Coordinates of C-alpha atoms in Angstrom, one line a residue:
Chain N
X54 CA 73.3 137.3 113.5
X55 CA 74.6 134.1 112.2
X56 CA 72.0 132.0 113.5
X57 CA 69.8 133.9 111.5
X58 CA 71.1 133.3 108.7
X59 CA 71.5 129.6 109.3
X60 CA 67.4 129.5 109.8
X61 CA 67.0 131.3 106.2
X62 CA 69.4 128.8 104.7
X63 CA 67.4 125.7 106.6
X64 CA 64.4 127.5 105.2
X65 CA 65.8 127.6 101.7
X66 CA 66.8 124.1 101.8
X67 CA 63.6 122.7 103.3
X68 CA 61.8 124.8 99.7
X69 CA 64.7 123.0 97.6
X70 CA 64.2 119.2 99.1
X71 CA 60.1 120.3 99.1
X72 CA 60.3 121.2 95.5
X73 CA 62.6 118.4 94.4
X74 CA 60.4 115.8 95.9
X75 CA 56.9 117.3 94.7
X76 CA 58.2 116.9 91.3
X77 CA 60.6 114.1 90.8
X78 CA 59.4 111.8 94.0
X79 CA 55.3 112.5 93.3
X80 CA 55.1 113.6 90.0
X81 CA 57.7 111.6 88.3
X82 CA 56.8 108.7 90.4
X83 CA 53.4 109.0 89.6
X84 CA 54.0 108.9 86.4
X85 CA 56.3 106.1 86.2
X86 CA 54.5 104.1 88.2
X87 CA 51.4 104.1 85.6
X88 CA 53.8 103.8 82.5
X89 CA 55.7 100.8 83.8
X90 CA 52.2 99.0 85.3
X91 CA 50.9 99.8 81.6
X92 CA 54.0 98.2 79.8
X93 CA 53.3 95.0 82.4
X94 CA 50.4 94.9 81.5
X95 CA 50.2 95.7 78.2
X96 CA 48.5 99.0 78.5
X97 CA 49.6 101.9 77.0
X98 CA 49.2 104.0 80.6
X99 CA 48.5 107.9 80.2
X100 CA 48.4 108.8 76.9
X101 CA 46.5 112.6 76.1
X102 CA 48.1 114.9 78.1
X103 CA 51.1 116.5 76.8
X104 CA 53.8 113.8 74.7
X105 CA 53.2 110.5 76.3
X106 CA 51.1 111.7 78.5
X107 CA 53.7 113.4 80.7
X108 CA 51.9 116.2 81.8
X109 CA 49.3 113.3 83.2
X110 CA 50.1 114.2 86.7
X111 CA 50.0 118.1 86.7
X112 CA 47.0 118.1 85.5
X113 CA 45.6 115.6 88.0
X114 CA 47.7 117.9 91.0
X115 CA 45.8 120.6 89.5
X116 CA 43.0 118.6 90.3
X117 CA 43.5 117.5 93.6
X118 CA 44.2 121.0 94.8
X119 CA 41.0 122.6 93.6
X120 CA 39.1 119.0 95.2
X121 CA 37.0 120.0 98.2
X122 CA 38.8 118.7 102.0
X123 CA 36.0 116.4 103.8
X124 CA 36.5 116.0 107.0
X125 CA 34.0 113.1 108.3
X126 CA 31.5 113.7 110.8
X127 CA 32.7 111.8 113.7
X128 CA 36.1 112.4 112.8
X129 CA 38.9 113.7 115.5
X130 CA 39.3 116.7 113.2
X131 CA 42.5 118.0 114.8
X132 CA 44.2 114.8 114.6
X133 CA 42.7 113.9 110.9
X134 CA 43.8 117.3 110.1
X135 CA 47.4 116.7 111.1
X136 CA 48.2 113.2 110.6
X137 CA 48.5 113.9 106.4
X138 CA 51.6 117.0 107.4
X139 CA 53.9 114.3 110.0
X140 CA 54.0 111.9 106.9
X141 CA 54.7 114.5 104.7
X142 CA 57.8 115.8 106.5
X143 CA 59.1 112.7 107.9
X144 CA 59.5 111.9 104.5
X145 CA 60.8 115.2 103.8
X146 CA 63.5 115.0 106.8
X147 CA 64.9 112.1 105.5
X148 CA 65.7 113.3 102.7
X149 CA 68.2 115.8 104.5
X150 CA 71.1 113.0 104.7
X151 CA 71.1 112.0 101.2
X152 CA 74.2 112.8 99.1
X153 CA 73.7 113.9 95.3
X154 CA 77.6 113.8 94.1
X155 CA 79.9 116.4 93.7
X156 CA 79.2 119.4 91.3
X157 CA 81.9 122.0 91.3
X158 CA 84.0 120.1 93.7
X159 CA 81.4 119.9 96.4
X160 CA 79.5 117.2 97.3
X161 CA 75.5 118.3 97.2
X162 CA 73.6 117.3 100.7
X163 CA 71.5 119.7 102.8
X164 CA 73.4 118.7 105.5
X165 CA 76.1 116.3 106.6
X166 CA 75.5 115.1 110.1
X167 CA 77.5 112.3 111.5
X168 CA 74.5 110.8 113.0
X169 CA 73.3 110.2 109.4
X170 CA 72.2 106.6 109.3
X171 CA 70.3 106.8 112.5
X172 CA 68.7 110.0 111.4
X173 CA 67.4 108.3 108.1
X174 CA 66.0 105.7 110.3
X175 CA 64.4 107.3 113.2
X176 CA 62.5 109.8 110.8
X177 CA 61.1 106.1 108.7
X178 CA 59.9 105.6 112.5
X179 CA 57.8 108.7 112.9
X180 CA 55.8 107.9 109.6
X181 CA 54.1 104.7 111.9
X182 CA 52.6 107.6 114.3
X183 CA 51.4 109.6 111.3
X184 CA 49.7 106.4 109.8
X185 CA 48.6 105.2 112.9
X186 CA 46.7 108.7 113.7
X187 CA 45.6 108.8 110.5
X188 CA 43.7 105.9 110.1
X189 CA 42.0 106.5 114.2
X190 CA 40.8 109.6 113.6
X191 CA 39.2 108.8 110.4
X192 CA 36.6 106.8 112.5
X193 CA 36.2 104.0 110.0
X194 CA 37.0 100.1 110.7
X195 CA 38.5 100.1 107.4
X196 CA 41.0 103.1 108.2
X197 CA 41.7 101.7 112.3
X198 CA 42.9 98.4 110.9
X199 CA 44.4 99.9 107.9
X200 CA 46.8 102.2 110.3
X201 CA 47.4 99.1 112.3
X202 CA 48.3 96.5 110.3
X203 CA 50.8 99.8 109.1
X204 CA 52.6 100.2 112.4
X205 CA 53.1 96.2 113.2
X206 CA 54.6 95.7 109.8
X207 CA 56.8 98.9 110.1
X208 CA 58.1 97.8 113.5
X209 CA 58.7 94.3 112.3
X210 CA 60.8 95.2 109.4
X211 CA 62.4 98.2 111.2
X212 CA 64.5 95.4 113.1
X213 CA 65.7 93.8 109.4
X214 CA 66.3 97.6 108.0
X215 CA 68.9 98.9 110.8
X216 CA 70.6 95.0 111.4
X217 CA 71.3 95.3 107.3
X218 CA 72.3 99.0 107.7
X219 CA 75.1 98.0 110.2
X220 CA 77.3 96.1 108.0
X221 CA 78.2 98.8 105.6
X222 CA 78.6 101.1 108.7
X223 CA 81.2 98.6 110.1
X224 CA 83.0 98.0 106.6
X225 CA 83.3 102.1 106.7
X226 CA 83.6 102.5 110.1
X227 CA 80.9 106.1 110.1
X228 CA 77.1 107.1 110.1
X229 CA 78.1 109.4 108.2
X230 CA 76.4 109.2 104.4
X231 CA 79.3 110.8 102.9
X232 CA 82.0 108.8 104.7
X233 CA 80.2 105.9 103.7
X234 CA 80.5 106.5 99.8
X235 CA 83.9 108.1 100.2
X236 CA 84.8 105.0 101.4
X237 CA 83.3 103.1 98.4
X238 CA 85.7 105.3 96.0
X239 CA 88.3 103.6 93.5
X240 CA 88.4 100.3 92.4
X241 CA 87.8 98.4 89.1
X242 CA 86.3 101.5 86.8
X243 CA 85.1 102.8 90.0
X244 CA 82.8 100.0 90.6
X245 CA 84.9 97.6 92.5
X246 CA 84.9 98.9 96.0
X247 CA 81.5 99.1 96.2
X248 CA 80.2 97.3 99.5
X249 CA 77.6 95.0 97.5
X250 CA 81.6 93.5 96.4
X251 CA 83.1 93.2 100.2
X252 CA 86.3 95.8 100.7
X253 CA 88.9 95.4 98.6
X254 CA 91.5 93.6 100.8
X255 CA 88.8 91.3 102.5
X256 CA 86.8 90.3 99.0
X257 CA 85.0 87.4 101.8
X258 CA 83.0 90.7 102.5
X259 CA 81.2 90.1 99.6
X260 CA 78.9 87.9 101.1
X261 CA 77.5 89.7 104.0
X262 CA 78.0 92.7 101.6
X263 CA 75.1 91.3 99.4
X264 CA 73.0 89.2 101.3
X265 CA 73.2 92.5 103.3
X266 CA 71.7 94.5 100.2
X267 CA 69.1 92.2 99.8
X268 CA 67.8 92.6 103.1
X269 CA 67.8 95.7 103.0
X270 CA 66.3 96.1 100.2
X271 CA 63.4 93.8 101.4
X272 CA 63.0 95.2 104.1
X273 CA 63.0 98.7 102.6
X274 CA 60.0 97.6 100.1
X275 CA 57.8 96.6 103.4
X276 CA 59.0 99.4 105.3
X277 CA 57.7 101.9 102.2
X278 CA 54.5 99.7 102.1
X279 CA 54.5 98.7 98.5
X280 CA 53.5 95.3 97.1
X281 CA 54.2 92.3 98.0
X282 CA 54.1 94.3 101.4
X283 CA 51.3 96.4 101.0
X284 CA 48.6 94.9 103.7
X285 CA 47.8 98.1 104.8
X286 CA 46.0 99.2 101.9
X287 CA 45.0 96.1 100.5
X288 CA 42.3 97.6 97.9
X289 CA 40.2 94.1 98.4
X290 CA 40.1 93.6 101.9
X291 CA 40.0 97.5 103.5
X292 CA 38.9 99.7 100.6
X293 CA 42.0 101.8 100.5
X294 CA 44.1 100.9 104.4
X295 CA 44.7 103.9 106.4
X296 CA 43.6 107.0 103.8
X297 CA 40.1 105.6 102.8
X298 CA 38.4 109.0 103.9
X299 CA 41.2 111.7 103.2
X300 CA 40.4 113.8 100.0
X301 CA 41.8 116.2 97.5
X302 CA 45.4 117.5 99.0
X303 CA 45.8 116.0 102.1
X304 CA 45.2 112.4 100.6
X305 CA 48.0 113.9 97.9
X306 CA 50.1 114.8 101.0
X307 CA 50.0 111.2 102.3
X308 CA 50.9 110.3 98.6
X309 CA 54.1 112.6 98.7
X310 CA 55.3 111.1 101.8
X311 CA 54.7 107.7 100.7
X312 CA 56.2 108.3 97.3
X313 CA 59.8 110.5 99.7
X314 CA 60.1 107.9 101.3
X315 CA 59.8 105.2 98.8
X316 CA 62.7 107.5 96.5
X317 CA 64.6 107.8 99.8
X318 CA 65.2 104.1 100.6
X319 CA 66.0 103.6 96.8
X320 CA 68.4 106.4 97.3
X321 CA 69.9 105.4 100.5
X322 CA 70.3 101.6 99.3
X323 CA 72.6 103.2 96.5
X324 CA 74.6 105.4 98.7
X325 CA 74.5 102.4 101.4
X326 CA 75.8 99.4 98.9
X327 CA 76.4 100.7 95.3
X328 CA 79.0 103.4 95.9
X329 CA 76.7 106.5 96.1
X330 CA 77.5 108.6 92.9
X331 CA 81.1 106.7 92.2
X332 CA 81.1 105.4 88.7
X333 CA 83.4 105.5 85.7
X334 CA 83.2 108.0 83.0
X335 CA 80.0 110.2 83.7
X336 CA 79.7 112.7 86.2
X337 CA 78.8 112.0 90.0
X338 CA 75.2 113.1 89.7
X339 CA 74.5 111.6 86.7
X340 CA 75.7 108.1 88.5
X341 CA 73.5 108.4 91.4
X342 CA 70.6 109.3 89.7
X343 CA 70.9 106.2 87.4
X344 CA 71.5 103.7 90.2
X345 CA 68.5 105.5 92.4
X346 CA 66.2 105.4 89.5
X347 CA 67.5 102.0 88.8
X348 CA 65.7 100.8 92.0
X349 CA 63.1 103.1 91.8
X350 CA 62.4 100.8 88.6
X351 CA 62.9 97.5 91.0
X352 CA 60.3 98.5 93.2
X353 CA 57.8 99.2 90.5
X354 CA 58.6 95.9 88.4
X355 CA 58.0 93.9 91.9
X356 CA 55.0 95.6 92.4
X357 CA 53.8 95.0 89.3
X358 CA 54.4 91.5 89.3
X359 CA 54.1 89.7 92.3
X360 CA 51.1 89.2 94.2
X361 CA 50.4 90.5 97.8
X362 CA 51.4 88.6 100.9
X363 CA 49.1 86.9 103.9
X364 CA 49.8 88.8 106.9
X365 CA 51.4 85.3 108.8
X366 CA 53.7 84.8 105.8
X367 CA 54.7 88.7 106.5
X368 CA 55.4 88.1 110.0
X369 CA 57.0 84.9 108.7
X370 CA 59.1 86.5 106.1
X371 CA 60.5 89.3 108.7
X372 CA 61.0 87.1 112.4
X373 CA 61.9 84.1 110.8
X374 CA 63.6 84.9 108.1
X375 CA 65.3 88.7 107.7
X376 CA 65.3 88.8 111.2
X377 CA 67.8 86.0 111.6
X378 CA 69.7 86.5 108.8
X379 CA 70.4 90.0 109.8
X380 CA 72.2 88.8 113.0
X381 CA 74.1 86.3 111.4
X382 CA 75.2 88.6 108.8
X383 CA 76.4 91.8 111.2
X384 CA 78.6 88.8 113.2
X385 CA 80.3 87.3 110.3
X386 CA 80.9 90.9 108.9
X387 CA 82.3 91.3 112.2
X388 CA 84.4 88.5 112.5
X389 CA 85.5 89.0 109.1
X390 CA 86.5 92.7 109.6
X391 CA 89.0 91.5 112.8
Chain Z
X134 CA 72.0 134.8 121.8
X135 CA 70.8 132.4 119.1
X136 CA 71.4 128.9 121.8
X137 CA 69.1 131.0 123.9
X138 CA 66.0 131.7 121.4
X139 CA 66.5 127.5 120.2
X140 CA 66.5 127.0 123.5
X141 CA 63.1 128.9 125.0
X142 CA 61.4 127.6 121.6
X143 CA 63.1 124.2 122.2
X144 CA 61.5 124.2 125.6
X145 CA 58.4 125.3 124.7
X146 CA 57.7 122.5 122.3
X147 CA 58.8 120.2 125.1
X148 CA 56.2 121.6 127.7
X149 CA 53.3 122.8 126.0
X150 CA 52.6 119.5 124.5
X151 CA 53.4 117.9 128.1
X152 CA 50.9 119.6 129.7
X153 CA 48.3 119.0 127.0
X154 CA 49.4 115.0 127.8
X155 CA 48.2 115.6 131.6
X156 CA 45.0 118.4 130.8
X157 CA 43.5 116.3 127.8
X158 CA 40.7 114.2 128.5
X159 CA 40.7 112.3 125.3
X160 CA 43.4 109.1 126.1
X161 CA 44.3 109.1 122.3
X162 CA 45.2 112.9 122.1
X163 CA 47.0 112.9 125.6
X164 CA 49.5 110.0 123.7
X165 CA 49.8 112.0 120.7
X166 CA 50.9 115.2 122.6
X167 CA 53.8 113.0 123.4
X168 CA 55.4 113.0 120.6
X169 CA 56.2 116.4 120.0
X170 CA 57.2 116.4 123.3
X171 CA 59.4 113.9 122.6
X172 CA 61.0 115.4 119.6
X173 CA 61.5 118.9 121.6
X174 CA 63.9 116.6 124.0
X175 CA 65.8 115.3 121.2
X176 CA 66.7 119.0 120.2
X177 CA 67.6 119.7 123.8
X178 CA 70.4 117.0 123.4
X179 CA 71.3 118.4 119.8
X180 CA 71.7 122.0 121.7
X181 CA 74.2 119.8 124.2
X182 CA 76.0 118.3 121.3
X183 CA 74.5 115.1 121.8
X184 CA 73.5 114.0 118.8
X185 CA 73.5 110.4 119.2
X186 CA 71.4 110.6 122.4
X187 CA 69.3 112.8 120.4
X188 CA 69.0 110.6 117.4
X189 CA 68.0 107.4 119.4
X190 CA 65.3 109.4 121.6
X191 CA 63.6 110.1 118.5
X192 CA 64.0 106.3 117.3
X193 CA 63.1 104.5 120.8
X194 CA 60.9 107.2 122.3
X195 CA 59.2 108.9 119.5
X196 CA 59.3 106.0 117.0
X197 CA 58.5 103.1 119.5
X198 CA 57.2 104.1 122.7
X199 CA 54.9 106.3 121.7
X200 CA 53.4 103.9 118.8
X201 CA 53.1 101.5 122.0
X202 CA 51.2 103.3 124.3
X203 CA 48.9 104.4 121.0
X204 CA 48.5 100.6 120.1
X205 CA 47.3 99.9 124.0
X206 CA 45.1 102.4 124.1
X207 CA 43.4 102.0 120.5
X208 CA 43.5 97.9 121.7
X209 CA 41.6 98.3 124.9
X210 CA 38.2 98.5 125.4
X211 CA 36.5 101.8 126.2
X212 CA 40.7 103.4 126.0
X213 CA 39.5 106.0 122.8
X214 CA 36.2 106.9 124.8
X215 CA 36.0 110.8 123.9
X216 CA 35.8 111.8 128.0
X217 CA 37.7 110.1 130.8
X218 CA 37.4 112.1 134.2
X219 CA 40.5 113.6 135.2
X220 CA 40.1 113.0 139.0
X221 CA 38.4 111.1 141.3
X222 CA 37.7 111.6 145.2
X223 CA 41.3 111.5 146.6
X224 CA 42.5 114.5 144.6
X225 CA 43.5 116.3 147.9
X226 CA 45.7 113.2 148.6
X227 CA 47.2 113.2 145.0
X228 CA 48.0 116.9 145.8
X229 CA 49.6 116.5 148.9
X230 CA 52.0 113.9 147.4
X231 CA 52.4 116.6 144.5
X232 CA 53.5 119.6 146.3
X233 CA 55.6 117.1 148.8
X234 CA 57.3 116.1 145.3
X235 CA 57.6 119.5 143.9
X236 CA 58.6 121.0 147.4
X237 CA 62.0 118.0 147.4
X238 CA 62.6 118.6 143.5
X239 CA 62.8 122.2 144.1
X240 CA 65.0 122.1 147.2
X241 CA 67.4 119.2 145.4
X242 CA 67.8 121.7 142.5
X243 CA 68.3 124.8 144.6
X244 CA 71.2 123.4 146.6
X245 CA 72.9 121.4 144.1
X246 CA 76.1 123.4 143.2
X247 CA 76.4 123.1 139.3
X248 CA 79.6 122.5 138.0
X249 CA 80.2 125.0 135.0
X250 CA 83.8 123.6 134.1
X251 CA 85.0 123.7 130.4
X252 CA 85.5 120.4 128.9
X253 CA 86.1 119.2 125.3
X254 CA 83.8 117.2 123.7
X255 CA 84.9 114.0 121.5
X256 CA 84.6 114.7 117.7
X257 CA 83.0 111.4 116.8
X258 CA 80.2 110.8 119.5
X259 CA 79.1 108.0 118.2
X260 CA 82.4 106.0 118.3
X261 CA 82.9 107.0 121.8
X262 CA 79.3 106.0 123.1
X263 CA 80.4 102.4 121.8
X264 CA 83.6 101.9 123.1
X265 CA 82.6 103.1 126.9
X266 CA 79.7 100.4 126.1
X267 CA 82.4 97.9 125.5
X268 CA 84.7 98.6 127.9
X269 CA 84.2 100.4 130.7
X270 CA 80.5 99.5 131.2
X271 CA 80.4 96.3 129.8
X272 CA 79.0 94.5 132.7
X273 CA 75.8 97.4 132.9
X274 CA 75.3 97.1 129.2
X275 CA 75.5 93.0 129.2
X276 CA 73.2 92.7 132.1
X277 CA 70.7 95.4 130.5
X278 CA 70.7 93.2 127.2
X279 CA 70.3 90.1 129.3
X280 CA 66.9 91.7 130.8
X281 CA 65.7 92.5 127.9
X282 CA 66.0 89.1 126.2
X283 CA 64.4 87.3 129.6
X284 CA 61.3 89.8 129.1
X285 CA 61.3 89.6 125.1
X286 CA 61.0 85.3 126.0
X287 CA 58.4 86.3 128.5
X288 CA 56.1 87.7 126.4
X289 CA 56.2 85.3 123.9
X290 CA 55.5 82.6 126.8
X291 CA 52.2 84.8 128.0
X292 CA 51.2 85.2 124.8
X293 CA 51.5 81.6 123.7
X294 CA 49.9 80.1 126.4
X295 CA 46.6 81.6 125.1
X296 CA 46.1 79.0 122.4

């Protein structure tokens, strides 16, 4: 009956990742996100509930969940109904490949597959379907071009995402998450083998290494939809993008795979290019946190301060610029590698 | 015992979905109902330790091709009409050219002989996919990656000669 028991563990760990990303990816997020825009902007940001507000967001879950669930009239209810759950869990599955660090000698990841990179990046792909469904069944023009303008941008900055993803596979020769940051390990206090600094007999690799990062991370930001990128809810031109007519939890459930998924590429950028939990002194954990949050932070101050993009410099920005780059930068990584 | 239940609930994410493709009358559903289709294939290749197969059928098919035929259908004109009619007047023809299909399919399967010969499978997938790319099909895997750059330059000539 082993395969039984391997369902109950998969079922355990889908409760762990679930809860984990309800309340640091959501709620956390959430609540960052409105104290940093209020420091931008010289707001104070939730204030009232609980010290510094922190509570803020339960009590607006507690909220959402008692909200009524509209489905509009014209609606493809099935669909509508649905669309909310796939970008929920893709977000959720992605989250399966990410390493925490080692407690107790053992490194903390719900599961190790040596597929992982791919993995991370098919499941980003299934989020376009869920948008794209999402914003057709609605029945509203505002929705439809929402949901569209969603899926071309994904696709064109999917291309950017896996060519910048390749040259930290090639300096550690796996797809494996793990065997990427275990290849990271050592170096100047821990930090100097890091791939954002090139391997440590081939420092040249520094270059690719972090132009490579900065792709990435580009790309990562347009991927998760977040300003300068975020055309497909641009407040001014489509009311809200794709989730205009979603209420109460399922609108929250598009807002917890949109916050995963934002966490996820922050987390996978550090295990990717800033050597995963490696890190002098403190603990493994504590490391990874600190880089992922870190980013987390990036992503926020960007979106905080820069404003939106035209669509044709988006297009622009990915074909004609990340696009090209991210060739040129997986052949010199090859060529330097030889 | 366990391979068998993943793989009747395996299968029956691949098929029920499939036929709702071919029964549904609504364009937008029937392309939907792929990609759980889809998905069920990709754990078909996980159950045959394939993972990397499985990992880019969920990336190409359930990722791209699926968005694709979404975006044409949402794109043309009448395409998200609630009702299109499932046949027209040469159904008996469509049929015939069915059960002929069926009829070859099933005799092709039935006499086939299926090797059942223990092998062992390389540890890193992955690394192995690439270097038979590389190597032994290099030519196959240059002249697909040739085709694909002679349509990608095609498109962009259609669709540049509309301005």
């Amino acid at each position: 009956m082993s395969w039984l028991w391997e369902i109950f563990k998969a079922t355990l760990a889908a409760v762990a990742v679930f809860t984990f990303l309800a309340l640091v990816g959501a709620m956390l997020g959430v609540y960052l996100e409105r104290k940093i825009s209020g420091w931008i902007q010289s707001r104070l940001g939730p204030k009232h509930v609980g010290p510094q507000g922190i509570l803020q967001t339960v009590a607006d879950t507690v909220k959402l969940l008692q909200k009524e669930n509209i489905v509009p009239t014209n609606a493809d209810a099935i669909t509508f109904n649905v669309a909310p759950l796939m970008a929920a869990v893709a977000g959720l599955l992605a989250w399966i490949i990410i390493p925490f660090g080692p407690i107790f000698g053992r490194v903390v990841i719900v599961r190790d597959i040596n597929i992982g990179l791919l993995f991370f990046i098919a499941m980003a792909s299934l989020i376009v379907i869920a948008i794209l469904l999402g914003g057709w069944s609605s029945n509203n023009k505002y929705a439809l071009l929402g949901g569209f303008r969603s899926a071309s941008q994904m696709i064109s900055y999917e291309i950017p995402l896996a060519l910048a993803v390749l040259v930290p596979v090639m300096m550690a020769g796996t797809l494996s998450t793990v065997g990427i940051v275990e290849a990271q390990r050592g170096g100047w206090l821990g930090i100097g083998n890091w791939f954002i600094f090139g391997l440590p007999g081939n420092r040249w690799l520094l270059i690719p290494g972090a132009l490579a990062f900065l792709v990435f991370f580009t790309a990562a930001t347009a991927e998760v939809n977040r300003v300068p990128f975020d055309l497909p809810e641009a407040e001014s031109e489509l009311v809200a993008g794709y989730f205009s007519e979603y209420t109460g939890m399922r609108f929250a459930l598009f807002q917890l795979g949109e916050y995963a998924e934002a966490f996820a590429m922050a987390a996978l950028t550090t295990v990717l290019f800033l050597g995963g939990w490696h890190g002098p002194l403190l603990p493994g954990v504590v490391w990874f946190f600190t880089k992922m949050f870190a980013l987390v932070f990036v992503l926020m101050w960007v979106r905080w301060t820069y404003p939106r993009l035209r669509l044709d410099q988006l297009l622009h920005l990915s074909w004609k610029g990340l696009v090209p780059l991210g060739f040129v930068l997986v052949l010199v990584t090859g060529w330097l590698l030889i | 015992m366990g391979e068998l239940g993943a793989f009747i609930i395996l299968a029956l994410v691949t098929l029920l979905p499939a036929a709702a493709v071919v029964t549904s009358r609504n364009l937008v559903r029937a392309a939907m109902s792929l990609v759980p289709s889809f998905l069920g294939v990709a754990g078909l290749f996980v159950l045959l330790q394939a993972e990397f197969v499985a990992g880019i059928q969920i990336l190409i098919y359930a990722g791209a091709i699926a968005v694709l035929i979404l975006f044409v259908i949402m794109l043309t004109a009448g395409g998200t009409g609630t009702a299109v009619r499932q046949a027209n007047e040469q159904r008996v023809v469509g049929g015939l050219a069915a059960a002929a299909l069926t009829a070859a399919l099933l005799a092709l399967l039935l006499r086939t002989a299926w090797p059942l010969a223990a092998g062992s499978l390389p540890r890193a997938n992955v690394a192995a996919v690439g270097s038979a790319f590389l190597t032994t099909f290099v030519l196959a895997f240059e002249i697909s990656s040739v085709v694909l750059l002679v349509s990608l330059v095609g498109a962009l000539v259609i669709a540049r000669r509309e301005r």
